[in-house]
Tab-separated table of C-alpha atoms and ligand atoms in Angstrom:
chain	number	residue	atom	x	y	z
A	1283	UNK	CA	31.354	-196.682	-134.193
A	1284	UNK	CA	29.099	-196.281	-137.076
A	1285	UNK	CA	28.560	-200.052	-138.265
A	1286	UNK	CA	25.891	-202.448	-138.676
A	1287	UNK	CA	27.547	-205.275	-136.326
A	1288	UNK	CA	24.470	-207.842	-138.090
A	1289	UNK	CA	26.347	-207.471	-141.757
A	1290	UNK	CA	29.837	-208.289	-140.710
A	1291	UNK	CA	31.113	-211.624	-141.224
A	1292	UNK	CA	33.599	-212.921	-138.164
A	1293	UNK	CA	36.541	-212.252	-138.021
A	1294	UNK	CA	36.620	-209.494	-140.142
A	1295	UNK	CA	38.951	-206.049	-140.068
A	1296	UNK	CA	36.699	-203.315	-141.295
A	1297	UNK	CA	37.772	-199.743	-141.915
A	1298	UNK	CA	35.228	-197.017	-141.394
A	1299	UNK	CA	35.668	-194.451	-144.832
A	1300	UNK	CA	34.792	-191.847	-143.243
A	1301	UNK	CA	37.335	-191.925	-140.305
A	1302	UNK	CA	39.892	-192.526	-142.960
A	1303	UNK	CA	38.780	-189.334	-145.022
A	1304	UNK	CA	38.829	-187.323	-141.400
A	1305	UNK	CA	42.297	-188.312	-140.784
A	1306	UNK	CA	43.000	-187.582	-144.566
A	1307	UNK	CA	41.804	-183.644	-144.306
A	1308	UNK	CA	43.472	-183.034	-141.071
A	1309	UNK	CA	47.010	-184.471	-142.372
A	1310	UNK	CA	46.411	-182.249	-145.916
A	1311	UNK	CA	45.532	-179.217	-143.694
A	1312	UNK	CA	49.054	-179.875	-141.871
A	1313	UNK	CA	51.182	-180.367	-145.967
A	1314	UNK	CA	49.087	-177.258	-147.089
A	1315	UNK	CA	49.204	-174.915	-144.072
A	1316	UNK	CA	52.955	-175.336	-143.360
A	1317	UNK	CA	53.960	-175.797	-147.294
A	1318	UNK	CA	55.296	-179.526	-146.369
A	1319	UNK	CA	54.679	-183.055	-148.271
A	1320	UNK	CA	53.351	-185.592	-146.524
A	1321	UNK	CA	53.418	-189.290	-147.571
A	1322	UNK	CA	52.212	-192.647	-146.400
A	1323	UNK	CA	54.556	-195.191	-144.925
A	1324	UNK	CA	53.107	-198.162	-146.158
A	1325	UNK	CA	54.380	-199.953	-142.877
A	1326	UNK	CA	51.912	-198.818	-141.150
A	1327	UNK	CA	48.953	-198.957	-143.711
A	1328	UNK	CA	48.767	-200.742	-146.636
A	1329	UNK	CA	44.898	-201.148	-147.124
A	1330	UNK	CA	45.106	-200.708	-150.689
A	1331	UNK	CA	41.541	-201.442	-151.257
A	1332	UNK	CA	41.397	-197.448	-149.569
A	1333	UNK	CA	44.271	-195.811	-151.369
A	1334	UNK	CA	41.841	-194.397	-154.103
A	1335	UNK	CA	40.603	-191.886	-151.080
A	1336	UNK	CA	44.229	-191.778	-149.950
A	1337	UNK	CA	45.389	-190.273	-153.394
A	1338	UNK	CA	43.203	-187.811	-153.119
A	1339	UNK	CA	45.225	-186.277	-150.595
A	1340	UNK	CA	48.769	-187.559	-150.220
A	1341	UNK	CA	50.695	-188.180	-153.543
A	1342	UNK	CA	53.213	-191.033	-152.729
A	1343	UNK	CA	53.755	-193.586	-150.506
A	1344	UNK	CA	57.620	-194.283	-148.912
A	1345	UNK	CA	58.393	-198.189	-149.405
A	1346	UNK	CA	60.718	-199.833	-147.675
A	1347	UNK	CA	61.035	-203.371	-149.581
A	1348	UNK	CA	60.853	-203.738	-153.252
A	1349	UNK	CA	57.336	-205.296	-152.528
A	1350	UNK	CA	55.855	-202.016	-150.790
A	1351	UNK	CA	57.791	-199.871	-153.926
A	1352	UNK	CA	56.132	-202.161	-155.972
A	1353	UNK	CA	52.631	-201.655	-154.602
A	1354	UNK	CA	53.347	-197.833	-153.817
A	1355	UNK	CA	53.860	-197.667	-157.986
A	1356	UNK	CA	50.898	-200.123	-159.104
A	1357	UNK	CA	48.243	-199.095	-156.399
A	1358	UNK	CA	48.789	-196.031	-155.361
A	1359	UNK	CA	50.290	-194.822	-159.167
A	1360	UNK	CA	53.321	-192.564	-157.623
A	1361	UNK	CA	57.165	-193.398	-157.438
A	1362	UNK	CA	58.294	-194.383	-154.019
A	1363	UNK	CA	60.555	-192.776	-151.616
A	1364	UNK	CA	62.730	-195.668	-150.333
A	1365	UNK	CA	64.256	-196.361	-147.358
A	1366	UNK	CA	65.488	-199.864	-146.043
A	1367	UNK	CA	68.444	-200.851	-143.630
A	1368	UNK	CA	70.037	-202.568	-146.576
A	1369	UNK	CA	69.328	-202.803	-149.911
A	1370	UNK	CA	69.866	-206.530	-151.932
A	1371	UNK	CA	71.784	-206.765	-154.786
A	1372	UNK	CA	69.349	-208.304	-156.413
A	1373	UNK	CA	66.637	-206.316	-156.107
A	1374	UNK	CA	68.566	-202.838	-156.634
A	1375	UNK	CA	68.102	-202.047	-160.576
A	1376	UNK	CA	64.678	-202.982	-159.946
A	1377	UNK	CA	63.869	-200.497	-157.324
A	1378	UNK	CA	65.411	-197.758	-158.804
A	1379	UNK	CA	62.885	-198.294	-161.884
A	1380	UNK	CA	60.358	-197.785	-159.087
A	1381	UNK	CA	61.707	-194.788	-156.638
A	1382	UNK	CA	62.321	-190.910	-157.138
A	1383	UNK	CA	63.734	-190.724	-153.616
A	1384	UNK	CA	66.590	-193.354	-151.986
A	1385	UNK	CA	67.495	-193.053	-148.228
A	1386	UNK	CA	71.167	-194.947	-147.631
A	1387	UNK	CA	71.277	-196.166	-144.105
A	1388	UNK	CA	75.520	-195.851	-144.071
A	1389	UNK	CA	77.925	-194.428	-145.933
A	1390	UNK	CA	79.573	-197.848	-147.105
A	1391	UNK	CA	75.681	-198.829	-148.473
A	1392	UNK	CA	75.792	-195.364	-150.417
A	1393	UNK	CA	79.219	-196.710	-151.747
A	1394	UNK	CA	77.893	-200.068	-152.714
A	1395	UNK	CA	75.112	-198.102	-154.730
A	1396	UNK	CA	76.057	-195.381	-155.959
A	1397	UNK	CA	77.406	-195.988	-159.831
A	1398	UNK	CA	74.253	-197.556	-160.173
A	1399	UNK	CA	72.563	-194.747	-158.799
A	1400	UNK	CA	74.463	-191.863	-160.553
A	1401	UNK	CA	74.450	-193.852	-163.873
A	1402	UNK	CA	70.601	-193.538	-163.797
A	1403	UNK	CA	68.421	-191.661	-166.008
A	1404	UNK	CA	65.781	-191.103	-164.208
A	1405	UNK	CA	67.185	-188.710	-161.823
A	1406	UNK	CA	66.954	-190.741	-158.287
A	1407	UNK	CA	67.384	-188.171	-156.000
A	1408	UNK	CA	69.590	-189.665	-152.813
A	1409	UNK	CA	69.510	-189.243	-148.980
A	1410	UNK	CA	71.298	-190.288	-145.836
A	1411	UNK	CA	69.476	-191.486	-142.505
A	1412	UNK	CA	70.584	-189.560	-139.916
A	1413	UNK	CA	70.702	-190.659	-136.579
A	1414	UNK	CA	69.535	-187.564	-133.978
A	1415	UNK	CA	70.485	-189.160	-131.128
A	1416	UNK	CA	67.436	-187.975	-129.642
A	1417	UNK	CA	64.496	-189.909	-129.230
A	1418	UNK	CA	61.166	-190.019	-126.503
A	1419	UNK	CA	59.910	-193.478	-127.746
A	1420	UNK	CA	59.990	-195.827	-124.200
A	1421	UNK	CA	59.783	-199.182	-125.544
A	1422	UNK	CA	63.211	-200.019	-126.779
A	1423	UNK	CA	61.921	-202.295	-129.395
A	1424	UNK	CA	60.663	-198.928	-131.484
A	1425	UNK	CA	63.659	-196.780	-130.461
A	1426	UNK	CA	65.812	-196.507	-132.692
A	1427	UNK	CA	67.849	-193.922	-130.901
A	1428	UNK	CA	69.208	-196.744	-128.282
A	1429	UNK	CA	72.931	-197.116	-128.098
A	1430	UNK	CA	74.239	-199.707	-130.416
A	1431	UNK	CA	71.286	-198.759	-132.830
A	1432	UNK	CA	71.821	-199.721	-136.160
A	1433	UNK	CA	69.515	-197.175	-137.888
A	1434	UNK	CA	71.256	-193.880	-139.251
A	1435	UNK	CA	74.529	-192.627	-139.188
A	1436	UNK	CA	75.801	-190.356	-136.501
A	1437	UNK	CA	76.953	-187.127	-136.877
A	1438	UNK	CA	80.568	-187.917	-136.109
A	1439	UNK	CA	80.901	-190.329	-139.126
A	1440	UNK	CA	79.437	-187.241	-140.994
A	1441	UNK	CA	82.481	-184.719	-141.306
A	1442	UNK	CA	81.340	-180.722	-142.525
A	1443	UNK	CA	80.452	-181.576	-145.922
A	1444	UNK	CA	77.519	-183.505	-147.350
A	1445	UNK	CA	78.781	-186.244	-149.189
A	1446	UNK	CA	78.840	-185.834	-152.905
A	1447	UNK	CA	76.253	-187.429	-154.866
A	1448	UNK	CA	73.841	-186.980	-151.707
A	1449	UNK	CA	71.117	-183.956	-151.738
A	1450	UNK	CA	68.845	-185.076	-148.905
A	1451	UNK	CA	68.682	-186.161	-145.078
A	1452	UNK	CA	66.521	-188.293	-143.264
A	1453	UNK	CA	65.555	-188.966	-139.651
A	1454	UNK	CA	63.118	-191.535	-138.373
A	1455	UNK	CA	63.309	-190.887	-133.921
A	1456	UNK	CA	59.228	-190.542	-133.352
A	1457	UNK	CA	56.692	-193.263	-132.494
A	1458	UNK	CA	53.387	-192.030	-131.769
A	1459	UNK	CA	54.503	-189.011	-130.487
A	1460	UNK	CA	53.421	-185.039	-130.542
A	1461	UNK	CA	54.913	-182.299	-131.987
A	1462	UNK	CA	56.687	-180.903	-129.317
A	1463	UNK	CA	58.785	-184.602	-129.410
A	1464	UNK	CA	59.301	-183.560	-132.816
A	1465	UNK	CA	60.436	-180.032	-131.716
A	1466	UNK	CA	63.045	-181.317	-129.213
A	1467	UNK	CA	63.880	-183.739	-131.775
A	1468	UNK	CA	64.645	-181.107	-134.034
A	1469	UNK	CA	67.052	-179.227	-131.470
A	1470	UNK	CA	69.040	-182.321	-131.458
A	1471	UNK	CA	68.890	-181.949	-135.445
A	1472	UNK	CA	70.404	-178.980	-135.881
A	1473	UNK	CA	72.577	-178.886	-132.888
A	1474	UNK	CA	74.406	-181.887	-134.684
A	1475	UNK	CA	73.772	-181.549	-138.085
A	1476	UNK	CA	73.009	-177.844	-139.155
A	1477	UNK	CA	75.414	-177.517	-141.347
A	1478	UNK	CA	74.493	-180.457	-143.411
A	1479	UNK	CA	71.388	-179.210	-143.253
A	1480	UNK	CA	72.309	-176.031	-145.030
A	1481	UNK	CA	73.877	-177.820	-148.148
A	1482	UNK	CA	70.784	-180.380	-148.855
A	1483	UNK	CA	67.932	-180.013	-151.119
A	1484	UNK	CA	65.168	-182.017	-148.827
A	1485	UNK	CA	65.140	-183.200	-145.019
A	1486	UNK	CA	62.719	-186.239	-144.241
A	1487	UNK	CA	61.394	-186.485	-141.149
A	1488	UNK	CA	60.304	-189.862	-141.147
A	1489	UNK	CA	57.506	-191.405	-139.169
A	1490	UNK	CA	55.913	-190.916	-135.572
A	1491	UNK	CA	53.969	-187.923	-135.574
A	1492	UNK	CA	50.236	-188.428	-134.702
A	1493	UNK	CA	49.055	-185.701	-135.593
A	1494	UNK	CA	45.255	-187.155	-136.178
A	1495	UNK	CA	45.345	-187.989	-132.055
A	1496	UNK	CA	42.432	-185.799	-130.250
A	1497	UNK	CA	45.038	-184.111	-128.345
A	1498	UNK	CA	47.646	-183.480	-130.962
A	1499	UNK	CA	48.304	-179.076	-131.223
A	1500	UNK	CA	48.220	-179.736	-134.722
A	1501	UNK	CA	48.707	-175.715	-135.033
A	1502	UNK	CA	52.171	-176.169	-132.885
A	1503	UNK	CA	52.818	-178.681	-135.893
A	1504	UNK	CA	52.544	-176.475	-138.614
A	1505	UNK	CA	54.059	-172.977	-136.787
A	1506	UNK	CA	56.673	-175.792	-136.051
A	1507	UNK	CA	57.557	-176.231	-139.780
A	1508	UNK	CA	57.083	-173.249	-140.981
A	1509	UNK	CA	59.559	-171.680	-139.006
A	1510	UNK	CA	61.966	-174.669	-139.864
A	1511	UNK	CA	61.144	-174.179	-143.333
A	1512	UNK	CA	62.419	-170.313	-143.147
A	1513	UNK	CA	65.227	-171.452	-141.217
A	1514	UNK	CA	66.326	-173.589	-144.033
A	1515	UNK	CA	64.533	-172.098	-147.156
A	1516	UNK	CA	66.778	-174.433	-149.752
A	1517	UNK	CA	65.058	-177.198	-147.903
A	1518	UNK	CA	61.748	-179.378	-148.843
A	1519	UNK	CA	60.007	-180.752	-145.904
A	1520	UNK	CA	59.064	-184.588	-145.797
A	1521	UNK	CA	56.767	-186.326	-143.090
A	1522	UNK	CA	56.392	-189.665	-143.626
A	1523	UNK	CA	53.672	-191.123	-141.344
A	1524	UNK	CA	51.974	-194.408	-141.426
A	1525	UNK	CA	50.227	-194.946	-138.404
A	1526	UNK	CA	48.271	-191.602	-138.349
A	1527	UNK	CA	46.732	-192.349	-141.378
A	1528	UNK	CA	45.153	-195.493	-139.855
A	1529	UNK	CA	44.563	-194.262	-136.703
A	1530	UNK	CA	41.394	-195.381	-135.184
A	1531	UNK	CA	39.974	-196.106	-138.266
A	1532	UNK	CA	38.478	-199.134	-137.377
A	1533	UNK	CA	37.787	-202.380	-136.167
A	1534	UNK	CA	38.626	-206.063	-135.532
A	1535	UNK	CA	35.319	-207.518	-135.371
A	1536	UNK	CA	35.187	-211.149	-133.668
A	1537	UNK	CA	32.731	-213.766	-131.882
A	1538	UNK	CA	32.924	-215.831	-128.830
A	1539	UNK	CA	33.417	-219.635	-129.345
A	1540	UNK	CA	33.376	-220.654	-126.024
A	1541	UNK	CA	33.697	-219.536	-122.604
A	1542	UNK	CA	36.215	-221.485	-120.613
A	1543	UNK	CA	36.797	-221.012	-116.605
A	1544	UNK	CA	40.565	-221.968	-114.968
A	1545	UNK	CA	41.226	-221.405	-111.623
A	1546	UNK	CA	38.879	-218.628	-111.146
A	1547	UNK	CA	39.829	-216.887	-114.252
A	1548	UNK	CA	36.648	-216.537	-117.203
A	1549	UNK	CA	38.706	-216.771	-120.576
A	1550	UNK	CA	36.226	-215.843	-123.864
A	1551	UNK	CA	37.656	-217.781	-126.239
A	1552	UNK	CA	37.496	-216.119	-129.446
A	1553	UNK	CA	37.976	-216.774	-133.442
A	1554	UNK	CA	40.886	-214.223	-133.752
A	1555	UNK	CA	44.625	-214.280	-132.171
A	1556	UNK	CA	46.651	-211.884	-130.457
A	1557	UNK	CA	49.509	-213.577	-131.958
A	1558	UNK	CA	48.640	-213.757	-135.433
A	1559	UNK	CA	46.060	-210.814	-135.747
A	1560	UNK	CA	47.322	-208.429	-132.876
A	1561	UNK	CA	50.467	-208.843	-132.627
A	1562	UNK	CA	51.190	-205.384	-131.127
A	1563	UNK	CA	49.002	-206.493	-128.258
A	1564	UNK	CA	51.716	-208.582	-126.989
A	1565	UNK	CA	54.774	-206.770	-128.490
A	1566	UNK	CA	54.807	-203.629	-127.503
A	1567	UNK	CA	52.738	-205.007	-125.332
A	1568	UNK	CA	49.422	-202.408	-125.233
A	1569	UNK	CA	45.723	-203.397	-124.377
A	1570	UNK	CA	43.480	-202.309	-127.070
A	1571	UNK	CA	39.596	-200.893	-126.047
A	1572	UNK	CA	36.640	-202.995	-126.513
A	1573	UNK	CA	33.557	-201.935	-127.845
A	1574	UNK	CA	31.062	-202.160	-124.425
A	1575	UNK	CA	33.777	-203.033	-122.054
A	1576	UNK	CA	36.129	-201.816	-119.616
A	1577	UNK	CA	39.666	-202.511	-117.620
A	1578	UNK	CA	38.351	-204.912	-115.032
A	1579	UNK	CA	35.617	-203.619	-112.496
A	1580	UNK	CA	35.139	-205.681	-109.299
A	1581	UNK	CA	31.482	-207.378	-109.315
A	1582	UNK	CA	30.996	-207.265	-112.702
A	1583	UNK	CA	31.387	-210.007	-115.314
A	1584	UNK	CA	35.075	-209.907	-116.299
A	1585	UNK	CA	36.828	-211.856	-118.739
A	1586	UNK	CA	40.466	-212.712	-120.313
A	1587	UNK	CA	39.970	-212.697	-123.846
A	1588	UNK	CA	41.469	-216.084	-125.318
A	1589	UNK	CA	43.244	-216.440	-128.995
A	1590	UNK	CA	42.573	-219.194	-131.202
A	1591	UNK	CA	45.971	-220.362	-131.312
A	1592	UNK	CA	47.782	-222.554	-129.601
A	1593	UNK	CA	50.542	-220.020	-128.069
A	1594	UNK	CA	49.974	-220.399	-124.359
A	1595	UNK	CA	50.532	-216.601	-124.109
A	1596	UNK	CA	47.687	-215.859	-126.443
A	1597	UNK	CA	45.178	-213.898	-124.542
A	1598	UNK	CA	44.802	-210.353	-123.293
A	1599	UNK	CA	42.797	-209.052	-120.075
A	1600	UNK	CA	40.888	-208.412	-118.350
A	1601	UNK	CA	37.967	-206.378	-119.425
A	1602	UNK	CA	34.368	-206.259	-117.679
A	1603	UNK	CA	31.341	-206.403	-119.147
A	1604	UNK	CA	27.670	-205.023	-118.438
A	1605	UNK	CA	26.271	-209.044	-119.120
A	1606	UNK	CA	28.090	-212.171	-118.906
A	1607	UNK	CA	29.229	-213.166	-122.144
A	1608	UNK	CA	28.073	-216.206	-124.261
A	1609	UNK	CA	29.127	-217.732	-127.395
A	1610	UNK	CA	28.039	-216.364	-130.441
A	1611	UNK	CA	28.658	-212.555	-129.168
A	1612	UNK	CA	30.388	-210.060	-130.832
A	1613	UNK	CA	33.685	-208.637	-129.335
A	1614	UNK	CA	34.615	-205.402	-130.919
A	1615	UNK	CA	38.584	-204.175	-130.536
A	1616	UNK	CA	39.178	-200.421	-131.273
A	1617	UNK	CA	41.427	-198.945	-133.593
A	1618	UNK	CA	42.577	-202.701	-135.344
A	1619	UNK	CA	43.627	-201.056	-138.911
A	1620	UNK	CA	47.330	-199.426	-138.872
A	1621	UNK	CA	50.379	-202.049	-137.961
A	1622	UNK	CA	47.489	-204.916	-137.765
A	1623	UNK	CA	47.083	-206.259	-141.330
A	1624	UNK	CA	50.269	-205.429	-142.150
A	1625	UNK	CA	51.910	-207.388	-139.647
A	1626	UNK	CA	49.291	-210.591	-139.241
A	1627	UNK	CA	50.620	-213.820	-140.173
A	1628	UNK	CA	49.012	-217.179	-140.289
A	1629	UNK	CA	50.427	-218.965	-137.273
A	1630	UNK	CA	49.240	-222.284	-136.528
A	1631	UNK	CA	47.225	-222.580	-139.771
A	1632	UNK	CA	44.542	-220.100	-138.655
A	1633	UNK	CA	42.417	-217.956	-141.137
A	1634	UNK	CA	42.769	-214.728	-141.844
A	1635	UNK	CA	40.181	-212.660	-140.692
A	1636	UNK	CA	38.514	-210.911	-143.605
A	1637	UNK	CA	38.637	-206.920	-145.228
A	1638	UNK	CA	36.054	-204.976	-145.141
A	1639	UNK	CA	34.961	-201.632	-145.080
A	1640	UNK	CA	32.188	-199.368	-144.480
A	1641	UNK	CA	31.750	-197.138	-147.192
A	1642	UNK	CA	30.949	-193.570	-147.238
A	1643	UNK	CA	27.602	-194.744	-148.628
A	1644	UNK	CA	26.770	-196.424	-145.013
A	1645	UNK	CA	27.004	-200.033	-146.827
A	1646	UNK	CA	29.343	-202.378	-145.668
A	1647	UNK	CA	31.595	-203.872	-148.777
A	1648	UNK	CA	33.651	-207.108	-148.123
A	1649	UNK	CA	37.333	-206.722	-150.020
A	1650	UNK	CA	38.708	-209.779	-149.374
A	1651	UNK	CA	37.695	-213.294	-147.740
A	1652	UNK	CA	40.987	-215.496	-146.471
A	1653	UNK	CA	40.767	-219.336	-146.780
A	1654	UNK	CA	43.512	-222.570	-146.958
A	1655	UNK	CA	44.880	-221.512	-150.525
A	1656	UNK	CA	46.207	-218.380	-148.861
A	1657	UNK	CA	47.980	-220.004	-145.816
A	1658	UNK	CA	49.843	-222.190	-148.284
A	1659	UNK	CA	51.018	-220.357	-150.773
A	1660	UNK	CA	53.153	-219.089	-148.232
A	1661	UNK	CA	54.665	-221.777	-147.484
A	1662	UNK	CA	56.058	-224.749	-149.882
B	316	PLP	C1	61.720	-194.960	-141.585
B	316	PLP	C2	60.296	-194.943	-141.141
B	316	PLP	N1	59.465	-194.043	-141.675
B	316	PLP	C3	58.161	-193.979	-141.305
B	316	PLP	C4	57.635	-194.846	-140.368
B	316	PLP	C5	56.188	-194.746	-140.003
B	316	PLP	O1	56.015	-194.426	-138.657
B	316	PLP	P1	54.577	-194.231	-138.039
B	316	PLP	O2	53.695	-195.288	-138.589
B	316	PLP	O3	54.781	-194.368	-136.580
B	316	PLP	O4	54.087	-192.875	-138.441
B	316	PLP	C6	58.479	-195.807	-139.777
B	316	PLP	C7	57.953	-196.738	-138.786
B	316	PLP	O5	58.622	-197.599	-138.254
B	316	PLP	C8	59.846	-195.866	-140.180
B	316	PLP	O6	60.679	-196.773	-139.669
């Protein structure tokens, strides 16, 4: 952590430039090594106060609302690949003023869309989701491989030739996974779908691959596509990640209020929530690191850490520190930037912590500051 903890307001996310940019190089290294074109889900990462750095490097973003292919176009200046489970009537002539790419979830959505599609001038270019069959995620709840799933059509509903109208494929089976996941993946691919794959013009291989993890064999990656790519010369590569880009590139900064004590447990109550600020925290569920702290050490001054909402399951623990905690210090979580700020809301009222980042220049610049009007313009 490279931060001046003293110029931070609380709560505050703040993104460290220079971990972006890291990220950045390494996922350019992978598009230009193995001839590939990577672009950012903005699901994962939508900090478009950063995407000035991010065009320097990837060229388009893949939406999947008409309000991420609206900010893909206006912030981050490219036409969006699209892909959503359905797509509303009313929003459809509008997104195809916004996309070059549109991934159909099921054959009878491609028939809903197509005359509007084909009629087109711009030349939309159009894709199936494929479903693999295959996937290594263990939480059901990003699976998307489960029986029953309702993401991508199966092989079977396929037939030999690739629908007409169609030039690409696209599979979305990863989550935070490595490349030899993607590699058995891929088996699964072919072994269902090879021959489709010889009549398209792109494959997309959606989202999941971490490839900005320390342990990632980024060089298995890009051997990885390569020899895909000569397997299927007529075919242009697609990754689509989101959360790699974000990747421990910073921090949800926050301050103990008050230090509360039930039934032997020490809760630090704090001025962010797991709920509305975390919510992965208790979803998925995982236990993020805190700066100075570990998993909970016999003898030593552990805590729960306590949300500011109301939710009764709004805390995470425990982690021990070197000092009893007091109000008024800092607690730092790790890696708070992909799927956080995209997914916060403002349950029970409670503000938005701000956006910040430290710059490049070692100063820290705050992009946005949260306060009533924004909690009720959501609402009416
Ligand atoms: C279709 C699709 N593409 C890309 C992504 C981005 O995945 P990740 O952020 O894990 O790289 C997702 C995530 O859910 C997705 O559903």
């Amino acid at each position: 952590m490279n931060i001046d903890l003293k110029q931070i307001p609380s709560p505050c996310y703040v993104l460290e430039e220079r971990l972006l940019r890291k990220n950045l190089e390494l996922i350019n290294k992978v598009q230009k090594e193995a001839g590939v074109k990577i672009i950012l889900a903005l699901k994962g990462f939508a900090m478009f106060s950063t995407f000035k750095i991010v065009k320097q490097y990837l060229e388009t973003c893949t939406a999947s609302s008409l309000n991420e292919a609206k900010l893909c176009n206006q912030e981050m200046k490219g036409k969006a690949h699209l892909y959503s489970p359905v797509y509303l009537e009313n929003e459809f002539d509008e997104l195809l003023k916004l996309s070059s790419h549109i991934t159909f979830n099921s054959l009878s959505q491609w028939d809903k869309f197509k005359n509007k599609v084909l009629a087109n001038t711009q030349k939309i270019s159009c894709g199936l989701r494929i479903n693999p069959e295959y996937s290594e995620v263990k939480t059901d709840l990003y699976n998307p491989c489960i029986a029953g799933s309702r993401l991508g059509i199966r092989a079977e509903n396929l037939g030999n030739k690739l629908t007409d109208g169609i030039e690409g494929l696209h599979f979305h089976s990863l989550c935070e996974n490595n490349s030899y996941t993607l590699e058995n993946t891929l088996k699964s691919v072919e072994e269902k779908f090879s021959h489709l794959l010889k009549q398209a013009k792109w494959l997309n291989m959606g989202g999941g691959h971490l490839m900005t993890h320390k342990e990632y064999n980024v060089q298995h990656l890009i051997d990885l596509l390569k020899d895909f790519k000569n397997k299927y010369p007529n075919l242009e590569i697609i990754l689509e990640p989101g959360g790699a880009v974000g990747w421990q590139t910073g921090y949800l900064v926050s301050t103990v209020q008050d230090i509360i004590e039930s039934k032997g447990i020490k809760v630090a109550m704090l001025d962010v929530s797991f709920s509305a600020h975390m919510p992965d925290c208790l979803e998925m569920p995982y236990k993020p690191m805190i700066h100075g702290a570990t998993d909970a050490i016999e003898g030593k001054p552990t805590y729960r850490m306590g949300g500011v909402t109301c939710l009764a399951g709004d805390h995470l623990g425990d982690y021990s520190f070197e000092k009893p905690l007091k109000p008024g210090d800092k607690i730092v979580f790790d890696d708070m930037i992909h799927y956080t700020m995209v997914k916060t809301t403002t349950f029970n009222g409670v503000t938005h912590p701000s956006i910040g980042i430290w710059t490049e220049g070692n100063k820290f610049k705050l992009v946005r500051k949260f306060g009533y009007e924004d909690y009720r313009n959501r609402l009416s």
